[in-house]
Short mmCIF file of C-alpha atoms and ligand atoms in Angstrom, two decimals:
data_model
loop_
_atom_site.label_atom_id
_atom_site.label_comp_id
_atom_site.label_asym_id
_atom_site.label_seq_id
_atom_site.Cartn_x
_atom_site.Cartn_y
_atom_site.Cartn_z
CA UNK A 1 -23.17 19.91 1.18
CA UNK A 2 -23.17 18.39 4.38
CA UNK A 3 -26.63 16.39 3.45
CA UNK A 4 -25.23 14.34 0.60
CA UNK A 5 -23.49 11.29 0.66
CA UNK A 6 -19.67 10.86 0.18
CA UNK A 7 -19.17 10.88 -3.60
CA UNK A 8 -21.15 13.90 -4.09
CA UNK A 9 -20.08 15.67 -1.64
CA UNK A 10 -16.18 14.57 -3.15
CA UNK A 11 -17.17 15.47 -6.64
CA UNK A 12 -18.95 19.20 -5.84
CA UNK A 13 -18.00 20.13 -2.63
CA UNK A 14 -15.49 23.49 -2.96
CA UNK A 15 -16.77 23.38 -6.76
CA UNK A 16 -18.42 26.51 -8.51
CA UNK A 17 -18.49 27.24 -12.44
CA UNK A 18 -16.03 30.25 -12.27
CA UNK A 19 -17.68 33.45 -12.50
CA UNK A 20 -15.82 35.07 -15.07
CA UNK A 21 -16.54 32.56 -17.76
CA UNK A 22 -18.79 29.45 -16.40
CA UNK A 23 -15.88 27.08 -16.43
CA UNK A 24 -16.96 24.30 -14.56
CA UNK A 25 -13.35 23.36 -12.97
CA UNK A 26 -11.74 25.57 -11.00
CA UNK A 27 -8.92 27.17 -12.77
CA UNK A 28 -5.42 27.90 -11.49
CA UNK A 29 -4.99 31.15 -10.25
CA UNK A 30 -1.43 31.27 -11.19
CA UNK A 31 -0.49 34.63 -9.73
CA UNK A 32 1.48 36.06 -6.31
CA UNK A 33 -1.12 38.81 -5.74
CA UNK A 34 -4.46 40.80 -6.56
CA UNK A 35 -4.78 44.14 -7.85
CA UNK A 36 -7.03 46.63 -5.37
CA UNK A 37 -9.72 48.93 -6.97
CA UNK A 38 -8.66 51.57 -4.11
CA UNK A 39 -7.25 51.40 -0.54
CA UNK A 40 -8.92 49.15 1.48
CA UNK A 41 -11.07 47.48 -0.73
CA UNK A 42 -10.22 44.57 -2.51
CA UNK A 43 -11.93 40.70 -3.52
CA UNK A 44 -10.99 39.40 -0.67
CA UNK A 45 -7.77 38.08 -2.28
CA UNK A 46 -5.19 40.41 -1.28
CA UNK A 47 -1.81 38.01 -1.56
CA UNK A 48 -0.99 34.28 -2.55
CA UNK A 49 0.62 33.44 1.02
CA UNK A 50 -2.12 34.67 2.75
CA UNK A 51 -4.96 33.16 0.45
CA UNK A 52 -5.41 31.82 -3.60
CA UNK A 53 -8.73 30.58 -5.13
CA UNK A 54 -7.72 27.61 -5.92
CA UNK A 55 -6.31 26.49 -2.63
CA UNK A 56 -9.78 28.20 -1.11
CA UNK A 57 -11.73 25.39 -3.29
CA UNK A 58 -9.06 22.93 -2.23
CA UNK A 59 -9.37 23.72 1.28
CA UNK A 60 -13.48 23.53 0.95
CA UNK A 61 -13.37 20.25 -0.35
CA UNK A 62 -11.00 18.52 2.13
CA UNK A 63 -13.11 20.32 5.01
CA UNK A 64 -16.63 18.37 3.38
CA UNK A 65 -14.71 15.25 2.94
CA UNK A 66 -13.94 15.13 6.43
CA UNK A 67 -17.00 16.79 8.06
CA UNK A 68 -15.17 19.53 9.45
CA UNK A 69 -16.01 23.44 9.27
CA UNK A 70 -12.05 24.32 8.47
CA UNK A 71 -9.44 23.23 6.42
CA UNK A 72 -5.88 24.79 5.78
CA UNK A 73 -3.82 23.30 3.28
CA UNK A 74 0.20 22.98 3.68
CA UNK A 75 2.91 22.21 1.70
CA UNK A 76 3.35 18.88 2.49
CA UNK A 77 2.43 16.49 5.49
CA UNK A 78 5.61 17.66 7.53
CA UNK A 79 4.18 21.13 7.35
CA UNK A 80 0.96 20.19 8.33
CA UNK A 81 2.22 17.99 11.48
CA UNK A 82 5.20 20.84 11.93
CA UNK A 83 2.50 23.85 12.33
CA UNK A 84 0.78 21.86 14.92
CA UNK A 85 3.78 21.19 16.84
CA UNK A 86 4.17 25.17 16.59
CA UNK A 87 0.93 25.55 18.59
CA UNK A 88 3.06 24.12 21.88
CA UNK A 89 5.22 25.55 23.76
CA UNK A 90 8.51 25.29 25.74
CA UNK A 91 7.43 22.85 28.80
CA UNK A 92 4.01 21.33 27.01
CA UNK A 93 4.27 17.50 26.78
CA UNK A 94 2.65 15.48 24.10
CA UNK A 95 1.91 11.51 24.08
CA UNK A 96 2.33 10.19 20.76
CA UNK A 97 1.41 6.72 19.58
CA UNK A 98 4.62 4.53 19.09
CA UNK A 99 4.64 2.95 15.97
CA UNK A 100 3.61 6.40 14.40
CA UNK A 101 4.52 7.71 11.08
CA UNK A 102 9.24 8.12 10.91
CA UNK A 103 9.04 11.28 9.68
CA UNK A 104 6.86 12.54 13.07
CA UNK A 105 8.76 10.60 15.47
CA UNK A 106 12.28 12.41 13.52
CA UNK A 107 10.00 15.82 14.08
CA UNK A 108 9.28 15.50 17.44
CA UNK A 109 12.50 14.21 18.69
CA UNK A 110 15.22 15.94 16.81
CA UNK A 111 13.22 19.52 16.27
CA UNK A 112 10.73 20.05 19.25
CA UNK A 113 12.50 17.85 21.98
CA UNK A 114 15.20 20.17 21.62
CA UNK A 115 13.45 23.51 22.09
CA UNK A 116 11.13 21.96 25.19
CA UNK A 117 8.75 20.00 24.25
CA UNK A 118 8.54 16.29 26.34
CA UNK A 119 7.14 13.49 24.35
CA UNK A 120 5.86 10.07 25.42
CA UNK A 121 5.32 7.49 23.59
CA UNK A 122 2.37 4.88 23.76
CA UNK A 123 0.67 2.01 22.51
CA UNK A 124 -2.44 4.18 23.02
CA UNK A 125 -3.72 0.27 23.56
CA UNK A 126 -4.53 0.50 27.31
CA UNK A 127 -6.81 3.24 28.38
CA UNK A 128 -5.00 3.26 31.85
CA UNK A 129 -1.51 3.49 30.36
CA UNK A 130 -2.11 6.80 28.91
CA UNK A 131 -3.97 7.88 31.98
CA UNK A 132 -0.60 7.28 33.58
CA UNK A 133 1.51 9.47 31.51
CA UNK A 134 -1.57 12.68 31.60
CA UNK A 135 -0.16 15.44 33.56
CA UNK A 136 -0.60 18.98 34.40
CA UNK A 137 1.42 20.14 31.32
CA UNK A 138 -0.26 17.76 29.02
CA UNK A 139 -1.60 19.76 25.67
CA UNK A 140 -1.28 17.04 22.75
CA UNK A 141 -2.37 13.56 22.09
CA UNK A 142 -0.82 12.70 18.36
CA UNK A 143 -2.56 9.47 17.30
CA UNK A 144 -2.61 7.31 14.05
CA UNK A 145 -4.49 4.51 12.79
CA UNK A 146 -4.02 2.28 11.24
CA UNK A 147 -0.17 2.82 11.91
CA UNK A 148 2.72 1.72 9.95
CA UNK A 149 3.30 -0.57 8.97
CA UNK A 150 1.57 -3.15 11.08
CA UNK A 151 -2.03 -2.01 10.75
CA UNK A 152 -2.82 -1.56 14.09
CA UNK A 153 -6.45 -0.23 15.13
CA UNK A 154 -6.89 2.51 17.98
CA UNK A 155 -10.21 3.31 19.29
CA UNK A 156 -10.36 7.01 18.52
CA UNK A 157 -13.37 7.64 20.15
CA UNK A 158 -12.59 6.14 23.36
CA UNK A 159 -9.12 7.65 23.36
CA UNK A 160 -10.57 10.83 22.47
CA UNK A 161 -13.30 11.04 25.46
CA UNK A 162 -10.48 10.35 27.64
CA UNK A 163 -8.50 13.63 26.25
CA UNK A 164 -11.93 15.59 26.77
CA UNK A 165 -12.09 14.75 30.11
CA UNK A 166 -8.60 16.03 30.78
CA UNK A 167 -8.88 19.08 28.13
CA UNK A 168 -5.85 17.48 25.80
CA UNK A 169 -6.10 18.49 22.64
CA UNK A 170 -6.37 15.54 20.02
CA UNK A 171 -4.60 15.15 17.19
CA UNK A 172 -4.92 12.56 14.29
CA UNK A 173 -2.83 12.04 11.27
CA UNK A 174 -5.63 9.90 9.15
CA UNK A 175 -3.83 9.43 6.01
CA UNK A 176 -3.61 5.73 5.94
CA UNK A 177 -7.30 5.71 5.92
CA UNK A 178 -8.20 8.97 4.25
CA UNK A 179 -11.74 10.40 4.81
CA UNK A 180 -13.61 8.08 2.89
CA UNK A 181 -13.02 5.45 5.13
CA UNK A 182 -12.55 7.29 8.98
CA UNK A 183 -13.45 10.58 9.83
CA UNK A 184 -11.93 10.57 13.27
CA UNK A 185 -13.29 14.19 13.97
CA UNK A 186 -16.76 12.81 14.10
CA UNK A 187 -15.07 10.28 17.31
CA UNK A 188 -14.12 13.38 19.00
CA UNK A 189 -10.89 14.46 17.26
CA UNK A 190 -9.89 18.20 17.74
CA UNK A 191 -7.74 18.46 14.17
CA UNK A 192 -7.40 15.93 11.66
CA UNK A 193 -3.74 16.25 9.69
CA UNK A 194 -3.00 14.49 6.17
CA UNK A 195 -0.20 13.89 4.19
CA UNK A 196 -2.31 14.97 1.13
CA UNK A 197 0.41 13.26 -0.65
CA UNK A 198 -1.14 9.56 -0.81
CA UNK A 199 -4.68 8.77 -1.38
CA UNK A 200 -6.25 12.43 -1.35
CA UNK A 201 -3.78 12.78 -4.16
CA UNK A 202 -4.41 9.46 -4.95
CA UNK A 203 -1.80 9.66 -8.18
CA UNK A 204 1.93 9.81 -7.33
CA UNK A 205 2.53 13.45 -8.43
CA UNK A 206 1.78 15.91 -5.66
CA UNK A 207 3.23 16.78 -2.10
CA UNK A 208 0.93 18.42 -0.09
CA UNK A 209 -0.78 18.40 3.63
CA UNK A 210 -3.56 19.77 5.23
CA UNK A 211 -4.96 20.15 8.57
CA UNK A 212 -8.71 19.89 9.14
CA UNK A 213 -10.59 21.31 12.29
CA UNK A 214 -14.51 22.29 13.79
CA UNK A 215 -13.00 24.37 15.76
CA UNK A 216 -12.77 28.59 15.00
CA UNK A 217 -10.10 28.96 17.26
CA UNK A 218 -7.92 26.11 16.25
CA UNK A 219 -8.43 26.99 12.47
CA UNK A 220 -7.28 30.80 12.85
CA UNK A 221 -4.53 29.56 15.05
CA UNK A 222 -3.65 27.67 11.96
CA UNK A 223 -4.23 30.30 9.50
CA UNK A 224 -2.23 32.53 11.67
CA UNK A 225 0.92 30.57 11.93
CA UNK A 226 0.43 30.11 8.26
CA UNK A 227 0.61 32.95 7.08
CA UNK A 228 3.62 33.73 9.34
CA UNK A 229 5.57 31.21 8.19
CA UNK A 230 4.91 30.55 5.15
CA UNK A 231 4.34 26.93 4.04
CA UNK A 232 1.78 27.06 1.12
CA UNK A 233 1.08 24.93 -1.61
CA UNK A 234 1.02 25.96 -5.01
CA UNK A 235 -2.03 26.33 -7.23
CA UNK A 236 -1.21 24.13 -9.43
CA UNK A 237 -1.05 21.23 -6.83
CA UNK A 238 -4.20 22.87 -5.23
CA UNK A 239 -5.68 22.22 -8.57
CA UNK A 240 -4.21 18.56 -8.96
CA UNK A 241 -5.60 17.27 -5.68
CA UNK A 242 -8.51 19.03 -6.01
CA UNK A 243 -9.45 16.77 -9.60
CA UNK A 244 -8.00 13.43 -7.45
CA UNK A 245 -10.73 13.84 -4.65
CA UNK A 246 -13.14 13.39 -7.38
CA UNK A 247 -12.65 10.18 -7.53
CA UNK A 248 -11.41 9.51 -4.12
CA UNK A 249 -14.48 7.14 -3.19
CA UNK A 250 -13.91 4.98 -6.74
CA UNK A 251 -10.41 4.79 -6.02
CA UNK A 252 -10.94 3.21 -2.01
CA UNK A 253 -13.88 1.31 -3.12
CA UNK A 254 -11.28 -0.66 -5.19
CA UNK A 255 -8.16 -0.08 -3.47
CA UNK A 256 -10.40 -1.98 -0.59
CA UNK A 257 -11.44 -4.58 -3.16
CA UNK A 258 -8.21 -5.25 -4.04
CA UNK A 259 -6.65 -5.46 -0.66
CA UNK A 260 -8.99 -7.93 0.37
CA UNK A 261 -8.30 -10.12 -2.51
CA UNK A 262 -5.01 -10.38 -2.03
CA UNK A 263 -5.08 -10.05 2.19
CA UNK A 264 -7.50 -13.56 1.57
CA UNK A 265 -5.22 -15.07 -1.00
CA UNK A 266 -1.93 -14.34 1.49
CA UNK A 267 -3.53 -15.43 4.45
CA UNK A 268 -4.11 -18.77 2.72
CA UNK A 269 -0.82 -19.25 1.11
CA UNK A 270 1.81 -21.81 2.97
CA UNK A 271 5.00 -19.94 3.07
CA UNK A 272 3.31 -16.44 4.83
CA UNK A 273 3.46 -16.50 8.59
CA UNK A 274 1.11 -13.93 9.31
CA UNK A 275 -1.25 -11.25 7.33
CA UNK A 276 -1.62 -8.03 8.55
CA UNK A 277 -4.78 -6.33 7.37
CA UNK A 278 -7.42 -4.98 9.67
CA UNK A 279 -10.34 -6.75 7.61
CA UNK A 280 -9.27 -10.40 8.55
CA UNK A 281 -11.73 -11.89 11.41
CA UNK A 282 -8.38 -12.70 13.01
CA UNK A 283 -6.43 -9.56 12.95
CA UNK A 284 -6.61 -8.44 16.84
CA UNK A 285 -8.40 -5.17 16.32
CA UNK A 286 -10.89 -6.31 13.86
CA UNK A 287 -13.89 -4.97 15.73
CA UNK A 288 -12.42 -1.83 16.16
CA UNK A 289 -11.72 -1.35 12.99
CA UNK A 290 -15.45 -2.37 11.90
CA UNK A 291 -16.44 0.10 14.45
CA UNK A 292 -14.76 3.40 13.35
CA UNK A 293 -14.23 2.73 9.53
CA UNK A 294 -16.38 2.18 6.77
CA UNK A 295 -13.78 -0.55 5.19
CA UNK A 296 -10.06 -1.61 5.68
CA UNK A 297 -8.22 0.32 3.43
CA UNK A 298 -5.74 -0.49 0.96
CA UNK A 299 -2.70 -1.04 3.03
CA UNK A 300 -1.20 -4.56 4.72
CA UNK A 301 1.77 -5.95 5.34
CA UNK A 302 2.67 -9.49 6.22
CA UNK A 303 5.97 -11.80 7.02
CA UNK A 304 7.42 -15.28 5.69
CA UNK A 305 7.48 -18.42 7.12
CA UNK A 306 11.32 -18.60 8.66
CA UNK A 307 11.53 -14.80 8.81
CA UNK A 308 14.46 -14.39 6.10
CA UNK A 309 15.44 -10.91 4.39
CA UNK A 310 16.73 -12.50 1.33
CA UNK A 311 13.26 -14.54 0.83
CA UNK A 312 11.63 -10.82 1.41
CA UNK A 313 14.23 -9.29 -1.14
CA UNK A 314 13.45 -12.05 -3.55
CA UNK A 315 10.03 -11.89 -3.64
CA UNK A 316 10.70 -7.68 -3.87
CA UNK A 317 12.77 -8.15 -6.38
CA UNK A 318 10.22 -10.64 -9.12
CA UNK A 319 7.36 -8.22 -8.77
CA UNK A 320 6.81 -6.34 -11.59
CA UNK A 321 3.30 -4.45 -11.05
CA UNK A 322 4.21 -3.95 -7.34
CA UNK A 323 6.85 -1.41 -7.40
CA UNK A 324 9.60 -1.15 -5.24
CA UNK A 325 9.15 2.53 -3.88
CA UNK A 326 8.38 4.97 -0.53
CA UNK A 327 5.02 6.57 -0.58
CA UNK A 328 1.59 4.87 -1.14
CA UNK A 329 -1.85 5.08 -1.93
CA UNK A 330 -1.62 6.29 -5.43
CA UNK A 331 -3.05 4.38 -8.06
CA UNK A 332 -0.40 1.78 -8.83
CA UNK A 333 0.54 -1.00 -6.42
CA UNK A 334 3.99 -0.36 -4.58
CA UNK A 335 6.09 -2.48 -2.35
CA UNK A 336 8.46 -1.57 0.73
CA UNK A 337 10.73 -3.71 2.87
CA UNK A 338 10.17 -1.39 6.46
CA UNK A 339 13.66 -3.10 7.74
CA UNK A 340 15.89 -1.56 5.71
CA UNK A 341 13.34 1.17 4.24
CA UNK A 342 11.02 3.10 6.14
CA UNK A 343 12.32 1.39 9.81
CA UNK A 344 16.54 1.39 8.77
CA UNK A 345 17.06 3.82 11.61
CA UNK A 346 15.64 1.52 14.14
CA UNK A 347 17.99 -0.69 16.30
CA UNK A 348 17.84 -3.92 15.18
CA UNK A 349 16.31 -5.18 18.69
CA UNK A 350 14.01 -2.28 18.83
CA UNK A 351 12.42 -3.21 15.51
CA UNK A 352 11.98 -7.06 16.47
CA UNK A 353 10.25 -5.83 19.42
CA UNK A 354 7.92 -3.73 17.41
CA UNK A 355 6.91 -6.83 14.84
CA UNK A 356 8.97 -5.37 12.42
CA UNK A 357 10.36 -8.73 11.37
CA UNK A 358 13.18 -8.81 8.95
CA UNK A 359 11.01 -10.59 6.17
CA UNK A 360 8.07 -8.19 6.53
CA UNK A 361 6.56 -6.63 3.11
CA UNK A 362 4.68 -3.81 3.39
CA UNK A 363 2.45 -3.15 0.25
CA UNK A 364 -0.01 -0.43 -0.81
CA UNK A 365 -2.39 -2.40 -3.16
CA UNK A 366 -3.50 0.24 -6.30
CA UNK A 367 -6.32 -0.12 -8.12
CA UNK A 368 -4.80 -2.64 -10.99
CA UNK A 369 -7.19 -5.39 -11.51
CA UNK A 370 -6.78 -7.78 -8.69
CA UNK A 371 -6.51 -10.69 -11.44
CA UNK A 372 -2.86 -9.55 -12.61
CA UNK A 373 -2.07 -8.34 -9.22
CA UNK A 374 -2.32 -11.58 -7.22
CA UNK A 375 -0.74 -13.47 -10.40
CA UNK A 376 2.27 -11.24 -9.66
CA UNK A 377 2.74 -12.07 -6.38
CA UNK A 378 2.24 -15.85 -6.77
CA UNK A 379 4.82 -15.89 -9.60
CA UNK A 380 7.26 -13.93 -6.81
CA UNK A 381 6.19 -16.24 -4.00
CA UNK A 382 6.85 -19.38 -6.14
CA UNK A 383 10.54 -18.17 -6.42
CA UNK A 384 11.24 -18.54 -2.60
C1 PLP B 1 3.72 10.37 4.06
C2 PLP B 1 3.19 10.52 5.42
C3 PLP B 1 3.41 11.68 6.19
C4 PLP B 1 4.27 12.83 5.67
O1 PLP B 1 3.68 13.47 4.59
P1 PLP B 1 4.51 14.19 3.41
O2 PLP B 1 3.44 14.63 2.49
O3 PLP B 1 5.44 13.16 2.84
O4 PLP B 1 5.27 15.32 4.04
C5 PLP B 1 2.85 11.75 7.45
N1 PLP B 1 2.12 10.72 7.96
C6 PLP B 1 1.90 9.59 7.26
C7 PLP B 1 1.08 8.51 7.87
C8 PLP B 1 2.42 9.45 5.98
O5 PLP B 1 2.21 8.31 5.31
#
């Protein structure tokens, strides 16, 4: 598989006509367990914690999809990022990228800091800077781009030579760009997580994660703790995800489309202060992003002239195609308001700092026709 080009590889890779009766998509092997002919000798397929054939051609396809050799697939995101975090222990420290996803900062600091695990936190901006906080007890560097939701670019591959050189293990949740667009284990990543959830999904209706590595040891590791503790996804959503990667390269072509449409037409308009979208000349990490992805994804953000909440609420509140909702990359367009949404928790100061501005929208731009989608937003700016 690993000769063909993206949306081949997404539409066959995992893929075989079953061979009981030639059906071409993979049922779902709805069952707990797998009758033996005689001790010791079964199909491989002994019980559904431990492995199901429909998560095996799930797990196939996300491994070609991001050029890896191993895939394991979780129950949701958390799981995936939780089973890595399981791989430490009491007296490892980690350096995480600031600005990474809430849920993995609320991991970190309220389940592993307790139990012994230090974390720092970094712009992962300045090589030297996370020189500085490398130490003897270093194991984990847990990056993300771009992050949320400002759409800042790291350079992967020089952040991940750096961890080579010191023996860190690298870590990066990729799920803003999916694998169509980054594959950061080609820069030099050690295990590539995903919250399955958004555009591997791609249609609002599954939780799921997955963690994808080159590495044997890594991916028993994985399949060890696994098993042990238990967080597998169901066939059904093993079967659900495996129909959305399918498409997966027709979906970012035009989520990319679209986000550029309406990135262009915002950047433009008089009452936005600032676009953030990593395929504007001007955004500051523009040639990084060139370098390391294939296009810019379908996520921006961007604030209002005057920085008001209630002009950001308004203009929330006359969308009709962009929802208001959590979650993205799914098919529709959604909206979020990260200062009293995703970013409530944050100190007020401590979100200022970050560029979380009060009037900043966040919006994951679906694969509508950009038409009807940029009429929606200039009917909600006009209202402001
Ligand atoms: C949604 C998300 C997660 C968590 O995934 P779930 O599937 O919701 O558990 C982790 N990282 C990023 C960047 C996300 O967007």
């Amino acid at each position: 598989m690993s000769t063909y080009k993206f949306g081949t590889k997404a539409i066959h890779s995992g893929v075989d006509p079953d061979p009981t009766t030639g059906a071409i998509m993979t049922p779902i092997y709805q069952t707990s367990t797998y009758v033996q002919e005689e001790i010791g000798s079964h199909k491989g397929y002994q019980y559904s914690r431990i492995q199901n054939p429909t998560r095996t051609a799930l797990e196939k396809s996300l491994a070609t999809v991001e050029n890896g050799k191993y895939a394991s697939c979780l129950g949701s995101g958390m799981a995936a990022t939780d089973l890595v975090m399981r791989m430490l222990k009491p007296g490892d420290e980690v350096i995480a990228i600031n600005g990474l996803y809430g849920g993995s900062y609320r991991i970190f600091k309220t389940v592993y800091e307790p139990l012994g695990i230090k974390f720092h936190f970094d712009p992962m901006v300045e090589l030297d800077s996370i020189a500085q906080r490398i130490n003897a007890n270093t194991r984990l560097l847990w990056l993300e781009t771009p992050t949320n939701p400002l759409l800042q670019i790291i350079d992967l591959q020089a952040i991940c030579s750096l961890a080579k050189k010191h023996g860190i293990m690298v870590a990066v949740d990729n799920t803003f760009a999916s694998p169509y667009l980054q594959n950061p284990l080609d820069l030099g990543a050690d295990i590539v997580m995903h919250s399955v959830t958004k555009y591997l999904a791609g249609h609002s209706d599954v939780i799921m994660g997955a963690l994808i590595t080159n590495s044997e040891e890594i991916a028993e590791e994985i399949q060890r703790l696994r098993t042990t503790t238990g967080a597998v996804p169901g066939p059904q959503d093993c079967f659900l995800v495996l129909r959305g990667i399918k498409t997966l390269h027709l979906r970012m072509r035009q989520h990319c489309i679209n986000a550029k449409a309406i990135a262009e037409y915002l950047n433009a308009h008089p009452k936005v202060e600032k676009v953030n979208w990593p395929g504007l000349p001007d955004h500051p990490n523009h040639e990084v992003a060139k370098k390391q992805m294939r296009d810019f994804g379908g996520m921006l953000s961007f604030s209002l002239v005057g920085d008001r909440m209630e002009d950001a609420k308004t203009i929330l509140n006359n969308c009709k195609l962009f929802c208001l909702a959590e979650s993205l990359g799914g098919v529709e367009s959604l909206s979020s308001h990260p200062a009293t949404m995703s970013h409530a928790a944050l100190p007020k100061e401590e979100r200022l700092k970050t560029g979380i501005v009060d009037s900043l929208i966040r919006l994951s731009v679906g694969v509508e026709d950009a038409e009807d989608l940029l009429k929606d937003l200039d009917n909600a700016l006009s209202k402001i």
